[in-house]
PDB file of C-alpha atoms in Angstrom:
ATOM      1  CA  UNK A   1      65.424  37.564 -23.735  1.00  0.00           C
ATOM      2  CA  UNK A   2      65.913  38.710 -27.006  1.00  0.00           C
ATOM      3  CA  UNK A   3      67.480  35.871 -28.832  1.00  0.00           C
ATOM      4  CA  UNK A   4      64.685  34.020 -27.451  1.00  0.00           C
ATOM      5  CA  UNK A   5      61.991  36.102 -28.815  1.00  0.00           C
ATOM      6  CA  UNK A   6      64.025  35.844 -32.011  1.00  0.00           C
ATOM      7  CA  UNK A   7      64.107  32.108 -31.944  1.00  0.00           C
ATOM      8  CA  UNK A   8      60.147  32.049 -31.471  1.00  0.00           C
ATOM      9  CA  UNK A   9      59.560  34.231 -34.195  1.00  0.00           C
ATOM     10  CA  UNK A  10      61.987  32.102 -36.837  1.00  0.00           C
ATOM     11  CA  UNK A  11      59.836  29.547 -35.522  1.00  0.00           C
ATOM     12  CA  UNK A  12      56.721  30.345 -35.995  1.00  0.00           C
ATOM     13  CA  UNK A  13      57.744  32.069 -39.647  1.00  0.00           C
ATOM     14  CA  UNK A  14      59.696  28.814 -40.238  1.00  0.00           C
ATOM     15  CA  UNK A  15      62.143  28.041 -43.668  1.00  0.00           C
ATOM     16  CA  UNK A  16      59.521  27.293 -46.472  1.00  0.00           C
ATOM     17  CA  UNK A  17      62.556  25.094 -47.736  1.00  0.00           C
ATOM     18  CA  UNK A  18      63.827  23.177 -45.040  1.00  0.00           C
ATOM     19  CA  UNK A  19      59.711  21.875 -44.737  1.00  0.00           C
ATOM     20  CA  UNK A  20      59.883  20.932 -48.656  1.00  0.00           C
ATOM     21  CA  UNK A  21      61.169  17.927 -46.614  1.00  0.00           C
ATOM     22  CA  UNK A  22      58.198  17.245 -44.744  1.00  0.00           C
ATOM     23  CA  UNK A  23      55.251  15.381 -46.490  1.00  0.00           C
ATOM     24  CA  UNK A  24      52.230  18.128 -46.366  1.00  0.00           C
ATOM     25  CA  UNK A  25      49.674  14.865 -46.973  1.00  0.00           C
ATOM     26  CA  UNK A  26      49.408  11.462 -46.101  1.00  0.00           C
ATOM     27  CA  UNK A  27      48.830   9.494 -43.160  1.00  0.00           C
ATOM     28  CA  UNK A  28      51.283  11.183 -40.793  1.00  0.00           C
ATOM     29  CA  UNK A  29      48.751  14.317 -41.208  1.00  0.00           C
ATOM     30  CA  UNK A  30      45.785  13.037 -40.514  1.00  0.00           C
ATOM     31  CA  UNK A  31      47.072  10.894 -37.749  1.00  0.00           C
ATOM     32  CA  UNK A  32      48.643  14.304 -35.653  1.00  0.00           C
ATOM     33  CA  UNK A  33      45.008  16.510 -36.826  1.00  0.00           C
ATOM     34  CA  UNK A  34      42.837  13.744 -35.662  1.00  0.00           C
ATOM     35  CA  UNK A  35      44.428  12.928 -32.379  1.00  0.00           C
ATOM     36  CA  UNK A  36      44.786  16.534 -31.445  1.00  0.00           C
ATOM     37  CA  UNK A  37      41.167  17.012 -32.142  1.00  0.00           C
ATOM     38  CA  UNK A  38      39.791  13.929 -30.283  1.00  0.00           C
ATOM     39  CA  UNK A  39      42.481  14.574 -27.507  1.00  0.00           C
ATOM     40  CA  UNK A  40      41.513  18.280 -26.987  1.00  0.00           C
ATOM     41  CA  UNK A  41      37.935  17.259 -27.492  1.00  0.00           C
ATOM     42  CA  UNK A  42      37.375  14.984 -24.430  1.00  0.00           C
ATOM     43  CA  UNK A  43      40.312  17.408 -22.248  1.00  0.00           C
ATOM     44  CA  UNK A  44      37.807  20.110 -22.910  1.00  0.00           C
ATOM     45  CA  UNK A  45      34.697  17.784 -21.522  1.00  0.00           C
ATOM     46  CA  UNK A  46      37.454  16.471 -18.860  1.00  0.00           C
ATOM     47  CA  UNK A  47      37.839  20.120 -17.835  1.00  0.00           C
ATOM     48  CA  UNK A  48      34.228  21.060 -17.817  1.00  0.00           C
ATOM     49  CA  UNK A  49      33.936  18.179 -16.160  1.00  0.00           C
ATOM     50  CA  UNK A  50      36.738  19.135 -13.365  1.00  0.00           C
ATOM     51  CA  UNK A  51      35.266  22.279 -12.798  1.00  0.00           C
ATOM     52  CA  UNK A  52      31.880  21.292 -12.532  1.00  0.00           C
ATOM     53  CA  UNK A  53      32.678  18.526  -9.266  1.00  0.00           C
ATOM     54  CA  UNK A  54      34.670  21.428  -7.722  1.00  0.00           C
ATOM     55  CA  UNK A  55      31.719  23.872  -7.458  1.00  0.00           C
ATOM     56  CA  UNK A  56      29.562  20.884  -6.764  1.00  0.00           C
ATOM     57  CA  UNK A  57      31.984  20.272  -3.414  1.00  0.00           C
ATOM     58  CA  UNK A  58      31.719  23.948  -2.961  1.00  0.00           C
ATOM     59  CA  UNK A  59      28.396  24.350  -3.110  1.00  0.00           C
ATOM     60  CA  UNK A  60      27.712  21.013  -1.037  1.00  0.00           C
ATOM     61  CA  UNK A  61      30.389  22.072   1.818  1.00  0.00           C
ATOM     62  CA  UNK A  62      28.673  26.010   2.224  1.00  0.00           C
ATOM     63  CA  UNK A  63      25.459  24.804   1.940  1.00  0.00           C
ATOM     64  CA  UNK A  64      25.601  21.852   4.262  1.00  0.00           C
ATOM     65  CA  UNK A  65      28.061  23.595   6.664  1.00  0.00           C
ATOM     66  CA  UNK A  66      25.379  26.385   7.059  1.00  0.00           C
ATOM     67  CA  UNK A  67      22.394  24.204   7.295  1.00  0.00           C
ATOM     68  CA  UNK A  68      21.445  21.669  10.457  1.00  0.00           C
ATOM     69  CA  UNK A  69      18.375  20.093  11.678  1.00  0.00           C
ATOM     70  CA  UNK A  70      16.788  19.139  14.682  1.00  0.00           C
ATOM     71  CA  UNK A  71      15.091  16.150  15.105  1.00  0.00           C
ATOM     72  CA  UNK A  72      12.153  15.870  17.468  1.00  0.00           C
ATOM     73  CA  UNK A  73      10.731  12.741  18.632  1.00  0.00           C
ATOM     74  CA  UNK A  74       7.641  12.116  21.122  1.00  0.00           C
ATOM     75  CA  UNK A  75       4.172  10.828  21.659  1.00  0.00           C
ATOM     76  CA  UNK A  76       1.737  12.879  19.722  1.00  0.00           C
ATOM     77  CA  UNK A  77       0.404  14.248  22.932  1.00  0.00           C
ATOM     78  CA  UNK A  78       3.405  15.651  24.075  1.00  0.00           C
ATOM     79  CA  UNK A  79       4.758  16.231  20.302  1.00  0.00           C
ATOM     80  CA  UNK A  80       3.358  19.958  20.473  1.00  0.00           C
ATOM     81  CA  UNK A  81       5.013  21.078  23.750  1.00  0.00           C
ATOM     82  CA  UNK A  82       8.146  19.683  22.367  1.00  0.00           C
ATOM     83  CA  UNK A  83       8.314  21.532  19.632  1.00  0.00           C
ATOM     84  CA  UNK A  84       7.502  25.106  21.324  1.00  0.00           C
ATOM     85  CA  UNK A  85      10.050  24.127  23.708  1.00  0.00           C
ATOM     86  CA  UNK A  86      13.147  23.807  20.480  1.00  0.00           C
ATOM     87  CA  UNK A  87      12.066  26.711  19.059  1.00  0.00           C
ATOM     88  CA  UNK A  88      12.078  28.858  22.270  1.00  0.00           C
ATOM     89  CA  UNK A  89      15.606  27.302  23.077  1.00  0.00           C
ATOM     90  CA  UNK A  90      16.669  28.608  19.187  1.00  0.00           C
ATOM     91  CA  UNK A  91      15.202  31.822  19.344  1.00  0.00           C
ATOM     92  CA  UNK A  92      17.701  32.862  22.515  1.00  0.00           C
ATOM     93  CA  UNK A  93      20.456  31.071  20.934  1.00  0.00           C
ATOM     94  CA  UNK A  94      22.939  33.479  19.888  1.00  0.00           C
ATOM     95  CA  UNK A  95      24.167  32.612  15.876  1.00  0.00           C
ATOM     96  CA  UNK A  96      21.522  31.372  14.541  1.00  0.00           C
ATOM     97  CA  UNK A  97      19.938  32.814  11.523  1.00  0.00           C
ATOM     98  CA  UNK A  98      16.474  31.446  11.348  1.00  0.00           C
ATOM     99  CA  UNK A  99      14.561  27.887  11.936  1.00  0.00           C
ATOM    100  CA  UNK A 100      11.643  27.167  10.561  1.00  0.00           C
ATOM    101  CA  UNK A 101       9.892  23.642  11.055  1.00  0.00           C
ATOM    102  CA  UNK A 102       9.159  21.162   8.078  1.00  0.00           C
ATOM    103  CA  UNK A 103       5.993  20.411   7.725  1.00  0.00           C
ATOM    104  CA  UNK A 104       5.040  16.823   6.505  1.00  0.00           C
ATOM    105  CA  UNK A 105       4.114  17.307   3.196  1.00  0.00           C
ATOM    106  CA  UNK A 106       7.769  18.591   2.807  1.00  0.00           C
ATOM    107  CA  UNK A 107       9.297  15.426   4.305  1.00  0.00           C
ATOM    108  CA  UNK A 108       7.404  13.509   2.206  1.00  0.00           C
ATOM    109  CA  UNK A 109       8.423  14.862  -0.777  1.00  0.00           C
ATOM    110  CA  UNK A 110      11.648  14.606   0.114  1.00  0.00           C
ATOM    111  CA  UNK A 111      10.836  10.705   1.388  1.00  0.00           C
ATOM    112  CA  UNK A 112       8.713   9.912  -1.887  1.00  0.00           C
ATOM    113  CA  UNK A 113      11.834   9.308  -4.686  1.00  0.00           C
ATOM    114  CA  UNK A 114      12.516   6.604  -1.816  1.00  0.00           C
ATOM    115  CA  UNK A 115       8.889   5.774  -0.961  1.00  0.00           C
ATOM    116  CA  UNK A 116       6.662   6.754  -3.218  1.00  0.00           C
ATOM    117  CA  UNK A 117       3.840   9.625  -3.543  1.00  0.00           C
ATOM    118  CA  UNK A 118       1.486   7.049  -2.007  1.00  0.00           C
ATOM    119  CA  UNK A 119       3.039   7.271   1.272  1.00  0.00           C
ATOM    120  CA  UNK A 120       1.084   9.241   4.096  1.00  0.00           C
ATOM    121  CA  UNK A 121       3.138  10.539   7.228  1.00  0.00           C
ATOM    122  CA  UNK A 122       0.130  11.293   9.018  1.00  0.00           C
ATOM    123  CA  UNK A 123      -0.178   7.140  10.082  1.00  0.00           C
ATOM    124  CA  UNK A 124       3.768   6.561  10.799  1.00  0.00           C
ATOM    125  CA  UNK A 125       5.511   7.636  13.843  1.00  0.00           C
ATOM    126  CA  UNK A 126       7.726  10.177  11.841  1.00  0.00           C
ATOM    127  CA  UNK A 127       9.694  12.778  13.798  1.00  0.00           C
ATOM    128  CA  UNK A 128       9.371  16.230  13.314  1.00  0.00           C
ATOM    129  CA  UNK A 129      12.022  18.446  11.572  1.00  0.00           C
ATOM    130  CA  UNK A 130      13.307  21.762  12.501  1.00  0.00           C
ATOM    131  CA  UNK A 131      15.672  23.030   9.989  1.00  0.00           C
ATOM    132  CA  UNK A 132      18.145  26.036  11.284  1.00  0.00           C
ATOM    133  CA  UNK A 133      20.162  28.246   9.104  1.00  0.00           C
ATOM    134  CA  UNK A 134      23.686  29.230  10.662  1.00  0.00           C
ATOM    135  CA  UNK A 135      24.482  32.806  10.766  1.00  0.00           C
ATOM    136  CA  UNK A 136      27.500  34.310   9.196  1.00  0.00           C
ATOM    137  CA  UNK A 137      28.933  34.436  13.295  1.00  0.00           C
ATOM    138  CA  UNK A 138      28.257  30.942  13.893  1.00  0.00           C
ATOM    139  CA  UNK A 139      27.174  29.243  17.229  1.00  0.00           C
ATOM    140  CA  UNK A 140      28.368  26.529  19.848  1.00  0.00           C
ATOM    141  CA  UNK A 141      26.559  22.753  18.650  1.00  0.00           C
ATOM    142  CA  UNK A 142      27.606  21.248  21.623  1.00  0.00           C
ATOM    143  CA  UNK A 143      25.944  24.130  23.949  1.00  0.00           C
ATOM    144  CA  UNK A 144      23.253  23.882  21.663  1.00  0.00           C
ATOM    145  CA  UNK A 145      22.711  20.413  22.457  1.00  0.00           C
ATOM    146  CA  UNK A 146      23.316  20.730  26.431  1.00  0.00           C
ATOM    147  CA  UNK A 147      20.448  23.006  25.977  1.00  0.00           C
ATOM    148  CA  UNK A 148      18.119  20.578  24.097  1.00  0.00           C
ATOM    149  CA  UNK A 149      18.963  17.690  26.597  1.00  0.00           C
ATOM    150  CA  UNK A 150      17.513  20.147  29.317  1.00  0.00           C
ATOM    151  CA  UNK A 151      15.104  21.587  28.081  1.00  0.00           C
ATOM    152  CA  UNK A 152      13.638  19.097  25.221  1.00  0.00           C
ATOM    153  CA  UNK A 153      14.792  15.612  26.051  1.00  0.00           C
ATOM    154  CA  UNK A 154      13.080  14.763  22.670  1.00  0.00           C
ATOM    155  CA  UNK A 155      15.115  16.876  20.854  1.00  0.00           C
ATOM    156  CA  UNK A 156      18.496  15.681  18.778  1.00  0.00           C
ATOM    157  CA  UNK A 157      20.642  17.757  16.934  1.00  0.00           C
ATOM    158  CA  UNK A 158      22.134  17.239  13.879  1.00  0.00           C
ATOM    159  CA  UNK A 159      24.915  19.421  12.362  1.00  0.00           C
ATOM    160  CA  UNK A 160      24.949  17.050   8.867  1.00  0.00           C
ATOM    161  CA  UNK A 161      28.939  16.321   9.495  1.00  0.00           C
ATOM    162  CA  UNK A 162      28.438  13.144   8.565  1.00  0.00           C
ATOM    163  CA  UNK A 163      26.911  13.284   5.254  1.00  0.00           C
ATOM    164  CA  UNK A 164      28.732  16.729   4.612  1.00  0.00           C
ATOM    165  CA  UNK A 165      32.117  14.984   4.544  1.00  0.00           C
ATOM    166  CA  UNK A 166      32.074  11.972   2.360  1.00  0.00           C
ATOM    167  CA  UNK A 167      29.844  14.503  -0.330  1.00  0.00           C
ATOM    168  CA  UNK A 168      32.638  16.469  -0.172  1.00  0.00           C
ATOM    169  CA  UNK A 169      35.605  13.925  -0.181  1.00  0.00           C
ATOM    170  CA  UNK A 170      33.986  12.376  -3.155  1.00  0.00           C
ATOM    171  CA  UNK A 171      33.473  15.282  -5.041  1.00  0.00           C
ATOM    172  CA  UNK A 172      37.072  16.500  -4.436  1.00  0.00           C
ATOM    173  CA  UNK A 173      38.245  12.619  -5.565  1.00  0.00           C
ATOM    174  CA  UNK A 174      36.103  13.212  -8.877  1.00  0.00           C
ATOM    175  CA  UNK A 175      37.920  16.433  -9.500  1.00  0.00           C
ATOM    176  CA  UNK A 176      41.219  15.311  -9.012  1.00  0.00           C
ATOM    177  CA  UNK A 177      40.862  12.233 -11.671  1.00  0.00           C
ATOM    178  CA  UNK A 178      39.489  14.792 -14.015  1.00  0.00           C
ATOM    179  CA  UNK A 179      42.927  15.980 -13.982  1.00  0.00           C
ATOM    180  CA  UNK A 180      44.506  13.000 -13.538  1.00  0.00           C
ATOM    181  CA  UNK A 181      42.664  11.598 -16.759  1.00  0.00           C
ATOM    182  CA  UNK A 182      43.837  15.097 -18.257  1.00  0.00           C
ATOM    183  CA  UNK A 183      47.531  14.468 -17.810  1.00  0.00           C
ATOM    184  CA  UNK A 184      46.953  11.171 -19.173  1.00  0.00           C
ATOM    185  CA  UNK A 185      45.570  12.739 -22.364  1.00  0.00           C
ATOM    186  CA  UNK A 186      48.757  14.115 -22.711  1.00  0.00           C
ATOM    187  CA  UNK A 187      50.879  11.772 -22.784  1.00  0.00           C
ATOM    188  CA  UNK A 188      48.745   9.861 -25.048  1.00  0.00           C
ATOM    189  CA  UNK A 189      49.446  12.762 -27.524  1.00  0.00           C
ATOM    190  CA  UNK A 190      52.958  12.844 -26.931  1.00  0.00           C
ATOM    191  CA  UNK A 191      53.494   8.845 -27.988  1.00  0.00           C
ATOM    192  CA  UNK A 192      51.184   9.928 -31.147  1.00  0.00           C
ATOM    193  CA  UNK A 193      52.741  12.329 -31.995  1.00  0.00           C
ATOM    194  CA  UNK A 194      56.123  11.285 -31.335  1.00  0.00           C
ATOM    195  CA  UNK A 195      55.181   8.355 -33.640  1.00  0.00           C
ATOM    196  CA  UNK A 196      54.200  10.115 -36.308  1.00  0.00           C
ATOM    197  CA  UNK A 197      57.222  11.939 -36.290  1.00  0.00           C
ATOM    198  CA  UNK A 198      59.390   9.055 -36.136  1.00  0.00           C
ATOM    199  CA  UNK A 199      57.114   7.449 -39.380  1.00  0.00           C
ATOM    200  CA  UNK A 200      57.674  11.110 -41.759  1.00  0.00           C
ATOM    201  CA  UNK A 201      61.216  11.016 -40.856  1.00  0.00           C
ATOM    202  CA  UNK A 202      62.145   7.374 -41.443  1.00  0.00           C
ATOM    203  CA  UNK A 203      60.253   7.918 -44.800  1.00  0.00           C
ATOM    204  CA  UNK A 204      61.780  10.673 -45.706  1.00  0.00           C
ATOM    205  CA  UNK A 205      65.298   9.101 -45.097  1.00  0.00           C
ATOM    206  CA  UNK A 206      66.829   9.258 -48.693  1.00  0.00           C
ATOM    207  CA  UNK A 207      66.173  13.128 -48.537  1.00  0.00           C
ATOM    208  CA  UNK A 208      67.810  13.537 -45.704  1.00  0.00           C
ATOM    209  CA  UNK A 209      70.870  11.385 -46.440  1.00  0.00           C
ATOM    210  CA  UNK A 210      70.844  14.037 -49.504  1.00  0.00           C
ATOM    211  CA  UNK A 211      69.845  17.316 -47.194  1.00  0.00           C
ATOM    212  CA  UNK A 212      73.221  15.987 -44.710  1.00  0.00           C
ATOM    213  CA  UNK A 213      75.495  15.516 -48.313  1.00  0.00           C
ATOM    214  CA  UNK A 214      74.928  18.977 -49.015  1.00  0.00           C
ATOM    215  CA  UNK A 215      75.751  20.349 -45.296  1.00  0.00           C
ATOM    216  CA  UNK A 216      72.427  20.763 -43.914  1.00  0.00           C
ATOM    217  CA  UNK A 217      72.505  20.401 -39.997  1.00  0.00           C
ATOM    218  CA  UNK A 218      70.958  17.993 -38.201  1.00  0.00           C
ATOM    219  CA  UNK A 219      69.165  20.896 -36.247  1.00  0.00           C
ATOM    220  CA  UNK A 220      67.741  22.445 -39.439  1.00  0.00           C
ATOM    221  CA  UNK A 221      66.449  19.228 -41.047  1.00  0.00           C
ATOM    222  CA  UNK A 222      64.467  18.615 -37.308  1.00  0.00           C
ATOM    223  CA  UNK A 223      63.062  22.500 -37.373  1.00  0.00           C
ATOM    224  CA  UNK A 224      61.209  22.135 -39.725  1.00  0.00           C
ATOM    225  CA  UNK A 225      59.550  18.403 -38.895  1.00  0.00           C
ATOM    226  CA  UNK A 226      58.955  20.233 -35.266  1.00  0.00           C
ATOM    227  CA  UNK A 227      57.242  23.465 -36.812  1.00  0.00           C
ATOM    228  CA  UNK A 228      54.806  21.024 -39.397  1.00  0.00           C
ATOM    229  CA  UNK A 229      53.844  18.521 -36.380  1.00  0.00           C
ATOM    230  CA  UNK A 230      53.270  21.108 -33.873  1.00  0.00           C
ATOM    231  CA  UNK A 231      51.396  23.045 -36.158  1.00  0.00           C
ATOM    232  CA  UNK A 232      49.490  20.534 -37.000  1.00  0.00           C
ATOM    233  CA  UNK A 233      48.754  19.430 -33.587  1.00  0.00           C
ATOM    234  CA  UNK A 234      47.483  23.115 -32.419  1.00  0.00           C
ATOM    235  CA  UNK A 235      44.886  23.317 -35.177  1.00  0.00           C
ATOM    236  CA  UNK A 236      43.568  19.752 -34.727  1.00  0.00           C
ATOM    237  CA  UNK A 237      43.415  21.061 -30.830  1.00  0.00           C
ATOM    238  CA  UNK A 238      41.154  23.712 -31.671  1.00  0.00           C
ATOM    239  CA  UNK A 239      39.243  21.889 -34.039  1.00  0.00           C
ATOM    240  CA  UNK A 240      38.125  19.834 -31.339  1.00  0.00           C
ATOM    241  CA  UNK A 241      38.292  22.411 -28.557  1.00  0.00           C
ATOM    242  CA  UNK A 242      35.754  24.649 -30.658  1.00  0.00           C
ATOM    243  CA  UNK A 243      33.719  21.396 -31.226  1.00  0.00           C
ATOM    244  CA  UNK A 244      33.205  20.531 -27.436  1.00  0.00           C
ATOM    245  CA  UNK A 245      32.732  24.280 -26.059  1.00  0.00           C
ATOM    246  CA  UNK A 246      29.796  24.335 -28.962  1.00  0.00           C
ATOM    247  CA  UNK A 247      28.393  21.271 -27.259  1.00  0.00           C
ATOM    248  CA  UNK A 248      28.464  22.459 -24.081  1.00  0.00           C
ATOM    249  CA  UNK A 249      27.015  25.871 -25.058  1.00  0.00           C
ATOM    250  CA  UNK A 250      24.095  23.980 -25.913  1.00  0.00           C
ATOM    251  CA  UNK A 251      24.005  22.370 -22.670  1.00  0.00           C
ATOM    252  CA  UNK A 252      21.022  23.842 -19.639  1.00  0.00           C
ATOM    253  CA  UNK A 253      22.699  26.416 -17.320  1.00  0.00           C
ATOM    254  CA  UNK A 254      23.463  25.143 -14.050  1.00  0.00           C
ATOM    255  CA  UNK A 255      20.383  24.885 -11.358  1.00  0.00           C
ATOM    256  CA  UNK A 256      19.806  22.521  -8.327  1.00  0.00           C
ATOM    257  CA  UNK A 257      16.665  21.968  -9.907  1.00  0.00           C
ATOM    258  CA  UNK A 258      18.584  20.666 -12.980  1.00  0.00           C
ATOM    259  CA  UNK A 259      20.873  18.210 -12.017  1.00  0.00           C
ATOM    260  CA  UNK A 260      24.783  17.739 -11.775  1.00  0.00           C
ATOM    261  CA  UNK A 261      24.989  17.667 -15.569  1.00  0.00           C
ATOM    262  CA  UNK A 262      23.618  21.141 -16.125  1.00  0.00           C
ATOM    263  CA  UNK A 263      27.030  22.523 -14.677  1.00  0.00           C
ATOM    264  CA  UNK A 264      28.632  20.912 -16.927  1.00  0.00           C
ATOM    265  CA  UNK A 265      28.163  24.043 -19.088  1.00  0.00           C
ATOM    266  CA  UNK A 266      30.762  26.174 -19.506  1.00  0.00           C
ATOM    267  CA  UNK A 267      32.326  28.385 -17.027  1.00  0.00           C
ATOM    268  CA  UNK A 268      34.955  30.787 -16.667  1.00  0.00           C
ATOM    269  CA  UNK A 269      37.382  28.480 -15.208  1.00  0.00           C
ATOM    270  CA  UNK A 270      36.202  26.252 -18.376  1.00  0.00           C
ATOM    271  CA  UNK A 271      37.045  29.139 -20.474  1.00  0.00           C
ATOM    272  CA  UNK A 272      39.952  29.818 -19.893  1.00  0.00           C
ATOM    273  CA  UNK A 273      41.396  26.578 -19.776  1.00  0.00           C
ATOM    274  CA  UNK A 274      39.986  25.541 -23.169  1.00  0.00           C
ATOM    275  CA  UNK A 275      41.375  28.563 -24.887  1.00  0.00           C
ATOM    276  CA  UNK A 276      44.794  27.808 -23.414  1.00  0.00           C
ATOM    277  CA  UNK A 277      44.392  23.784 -24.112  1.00  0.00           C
ATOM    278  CA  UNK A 278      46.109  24.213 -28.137  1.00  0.00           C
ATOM    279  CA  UNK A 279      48.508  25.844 -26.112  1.00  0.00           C
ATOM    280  CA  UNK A 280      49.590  23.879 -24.038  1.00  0.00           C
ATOM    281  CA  UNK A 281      49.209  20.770 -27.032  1.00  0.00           C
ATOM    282  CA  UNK A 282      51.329  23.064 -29.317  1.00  0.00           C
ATOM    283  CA  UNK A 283      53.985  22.429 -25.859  1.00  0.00           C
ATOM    284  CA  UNK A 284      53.604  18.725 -25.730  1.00  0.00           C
ATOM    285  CA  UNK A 285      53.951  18.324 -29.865  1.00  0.00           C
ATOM    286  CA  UNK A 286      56.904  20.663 -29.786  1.00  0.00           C
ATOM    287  CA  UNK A 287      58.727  18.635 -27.303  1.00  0.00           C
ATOM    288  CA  UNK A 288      57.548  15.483 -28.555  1.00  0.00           C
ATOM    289  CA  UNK A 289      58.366  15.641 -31.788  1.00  0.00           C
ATOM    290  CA  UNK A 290      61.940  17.531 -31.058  1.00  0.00           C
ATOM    291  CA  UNK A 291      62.689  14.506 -28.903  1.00  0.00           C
ATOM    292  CA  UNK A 292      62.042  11.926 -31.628  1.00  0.00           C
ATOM    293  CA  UNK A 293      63.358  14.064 -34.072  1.00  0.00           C
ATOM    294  CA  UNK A 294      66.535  14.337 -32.367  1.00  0.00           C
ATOM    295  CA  UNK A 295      66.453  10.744 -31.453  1.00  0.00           C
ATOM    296  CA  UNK A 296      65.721   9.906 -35.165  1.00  0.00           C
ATOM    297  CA  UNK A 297      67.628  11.941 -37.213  1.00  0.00           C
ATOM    298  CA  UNK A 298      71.090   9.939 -34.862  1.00  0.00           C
ATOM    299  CA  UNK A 299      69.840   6.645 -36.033  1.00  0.00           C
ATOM    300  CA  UNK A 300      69.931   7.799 -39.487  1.00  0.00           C
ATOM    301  CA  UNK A 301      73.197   8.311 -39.702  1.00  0.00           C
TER     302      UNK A 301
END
C-alpha cells in the first residue's frame, strides 16, 4: 500500500526533466484538451440525461401503479344510478385510498391536445370516469371487478397495466443507452488520445534515440508522455464538465407541468457523477496513453 501511494505521488509531482521531452504546444495539445472537453461535455448531458429517464420511469411506475380508473358506461337515464352504485361498491372496499369522479370538463381537457378546445362532451356518448387512488395496503383488482360485474354491470375496471409497462420499459431502454452512449464516449477518448500519444512520440523520436544512448529507460521516457497526456486530458474534462453543469444550472427545475426536459437539470446523482467524470477520463488517458506508449517506444527501437 505504501509503494503504491508512493508511486501516485511521483506521479502526480512527475520529473520536470524527463517531460523536457514532451512538446508543451502544438497540435498534440490541443487535440487531447479539446476532445476531453467535448467528450466530458456531452457525458455530462449523457448523464443528466440518464438520470433524468430513470426518475421519469420512477415516477411513471409509482404514480401509475397507485392510480386506476373505472370506466362507466350506460344510457343517460340509467348513467346516475350507475355511478352511485361504483362508488358505494369503493367506499366498502378495503385498500382504497380515495375516488373521486372526473367531471367532463376534466376529460376534455385531457381529450382537447387530441381534439381540440372546440369539442363538447355533453353531445357524445362519453363514459364517465372514476379515478381511485391505491392505499399504501393495497387491494384485490380482480375482487374488485367480481364486485363491479354484480353490482354495476356498466362498470369496467382499469388498473393502467397496460400503458404502465411499455412507459416504463421505454424509459428504462432510454436510460440504459445513456450509458451505453457513455461507454462509447470513452472509448472514443481512448483512440484520441492514444493517437495523440503515438503522434508526440514518433515526433519526438531523435530525442529519444538520444534519451536511450544515455541510459534512460524505456519506462522513464513513457512517464512522463503518460503524466503530460493525462494531465491534459483531466483539465480539458473539466473544462467541459464545468461548461455543461453551467448549462444545465440554467435549465427550469423539474415539474410535471414543465415537461421531460426540465429534469434534465441537475441532480444529485448528476452531481456526483460529473465531479467524478475527469476522474475517471484522467483513468482512460492514463491507460491509453501507457498502452501506446509502451507499444511505441518498442517500435522505436
Amino acid at each position: 500500500m505504501k509503494g503504491l501511494l508512493e508511486t501516485a505521488i511521483n506521479f502526480i509531482v512527475g520529473d520536470a526533466q524527463a517531460e523536457r521531452n514532451v512538446p508543451p504546444t502544438g497540435f498534440t495539445v490541443r487535440l487531447t484538451v479539446l476532445a476531453a472537453a467535448a467528450m466530458a461535455f456531452l457525458a455530462t448531458f449523457t448523464i443528466a440525461f440518464a438520470a433524468a429517464t430513470g426518475t421519469l420511469a420512477d415516477r411513471w411506475s409509482t404514480d401509475l401503479a397507485r392510480t386506476s380508473t373505472i370506466r362507466v358506461t350506460a344510457p343517460e337515464t340509467q348513467m346516475a344510478a350507475q355511478l352511485e352504485q361504483v362508488l358505494a361498491v369503493l367506499q366498502t372496499t378495503p385498500g382504497i385510498q380515495s375516488a373521486r369522479l372526473i367531471e367532463l370538463e376534466e376529460q376534455q381537457e385531457l381529450l382537447a391536445p387530441w381534439f381540440g378546445q372546440d369539442m363538447v362532451l355533453d353531445q357524445l356518448p362519453v363514459p364517465q370516469l372514476i379515478e381511485l387512488i391505491e392505499a399504501p395496503s393495497g387491494f384485490e383488482p380482480q375482487n374488485l371487478q367480481l364486485r363491479l360485474s354484480a353490482e354495476a354491470p356498466g362498470a369496467i375496471f382499469d388498473d393502467h397495466a397496460r400503458w404502465r409497462k411499455p412507459l416504463v420499459g421505454a424509459a428504462n431502454r432510454l436510460r440504459i443507452l445513456g450509458w451505453a452512449a457513455l461507454l462509447l464516449m470513452g472509448v472514443t477518448l481512448a483512440v484520441i488520445v492514444t493517437l495523440a500519444a503515438q503522434s508526440a512520440l514518433a515526433a519526438n523520436h531523435q530525442v529519444i534515440k538520444v534519451m536511450r544512448l544515455i541510459g534512460a529507460r524505456d519506462s522513464y521516457i513513457a512517464q512522463a508522455f503518460v503524466r503530460r497526456f493525462t494531465f491534459r486530458t483531466v483539465f480539458g474534462a473539466v473544462i467541459g464538465m464545468a461548461l455543461a453543469i453551467l448549462i444545465l444550472v440554467l435549465m427550469p427545475a423539474a415539474q410535471d407541468e414543465t415537461g421531460f426536459l426540465s429534469g434534465l437539470r441537475p441532480s444529485s446523482i448528476t452531481w456526483t457523477w460529473a465531479l467524478i467524470l475527469p476522474i475517471l477520463f484522467g483513468v482512460v488517458a492514463f491507460f491509453a496513453t501507457r498502452h501506446a506508449a509502451n507499444r511505441t517506444l518498442s517500435e522505436l527501437r
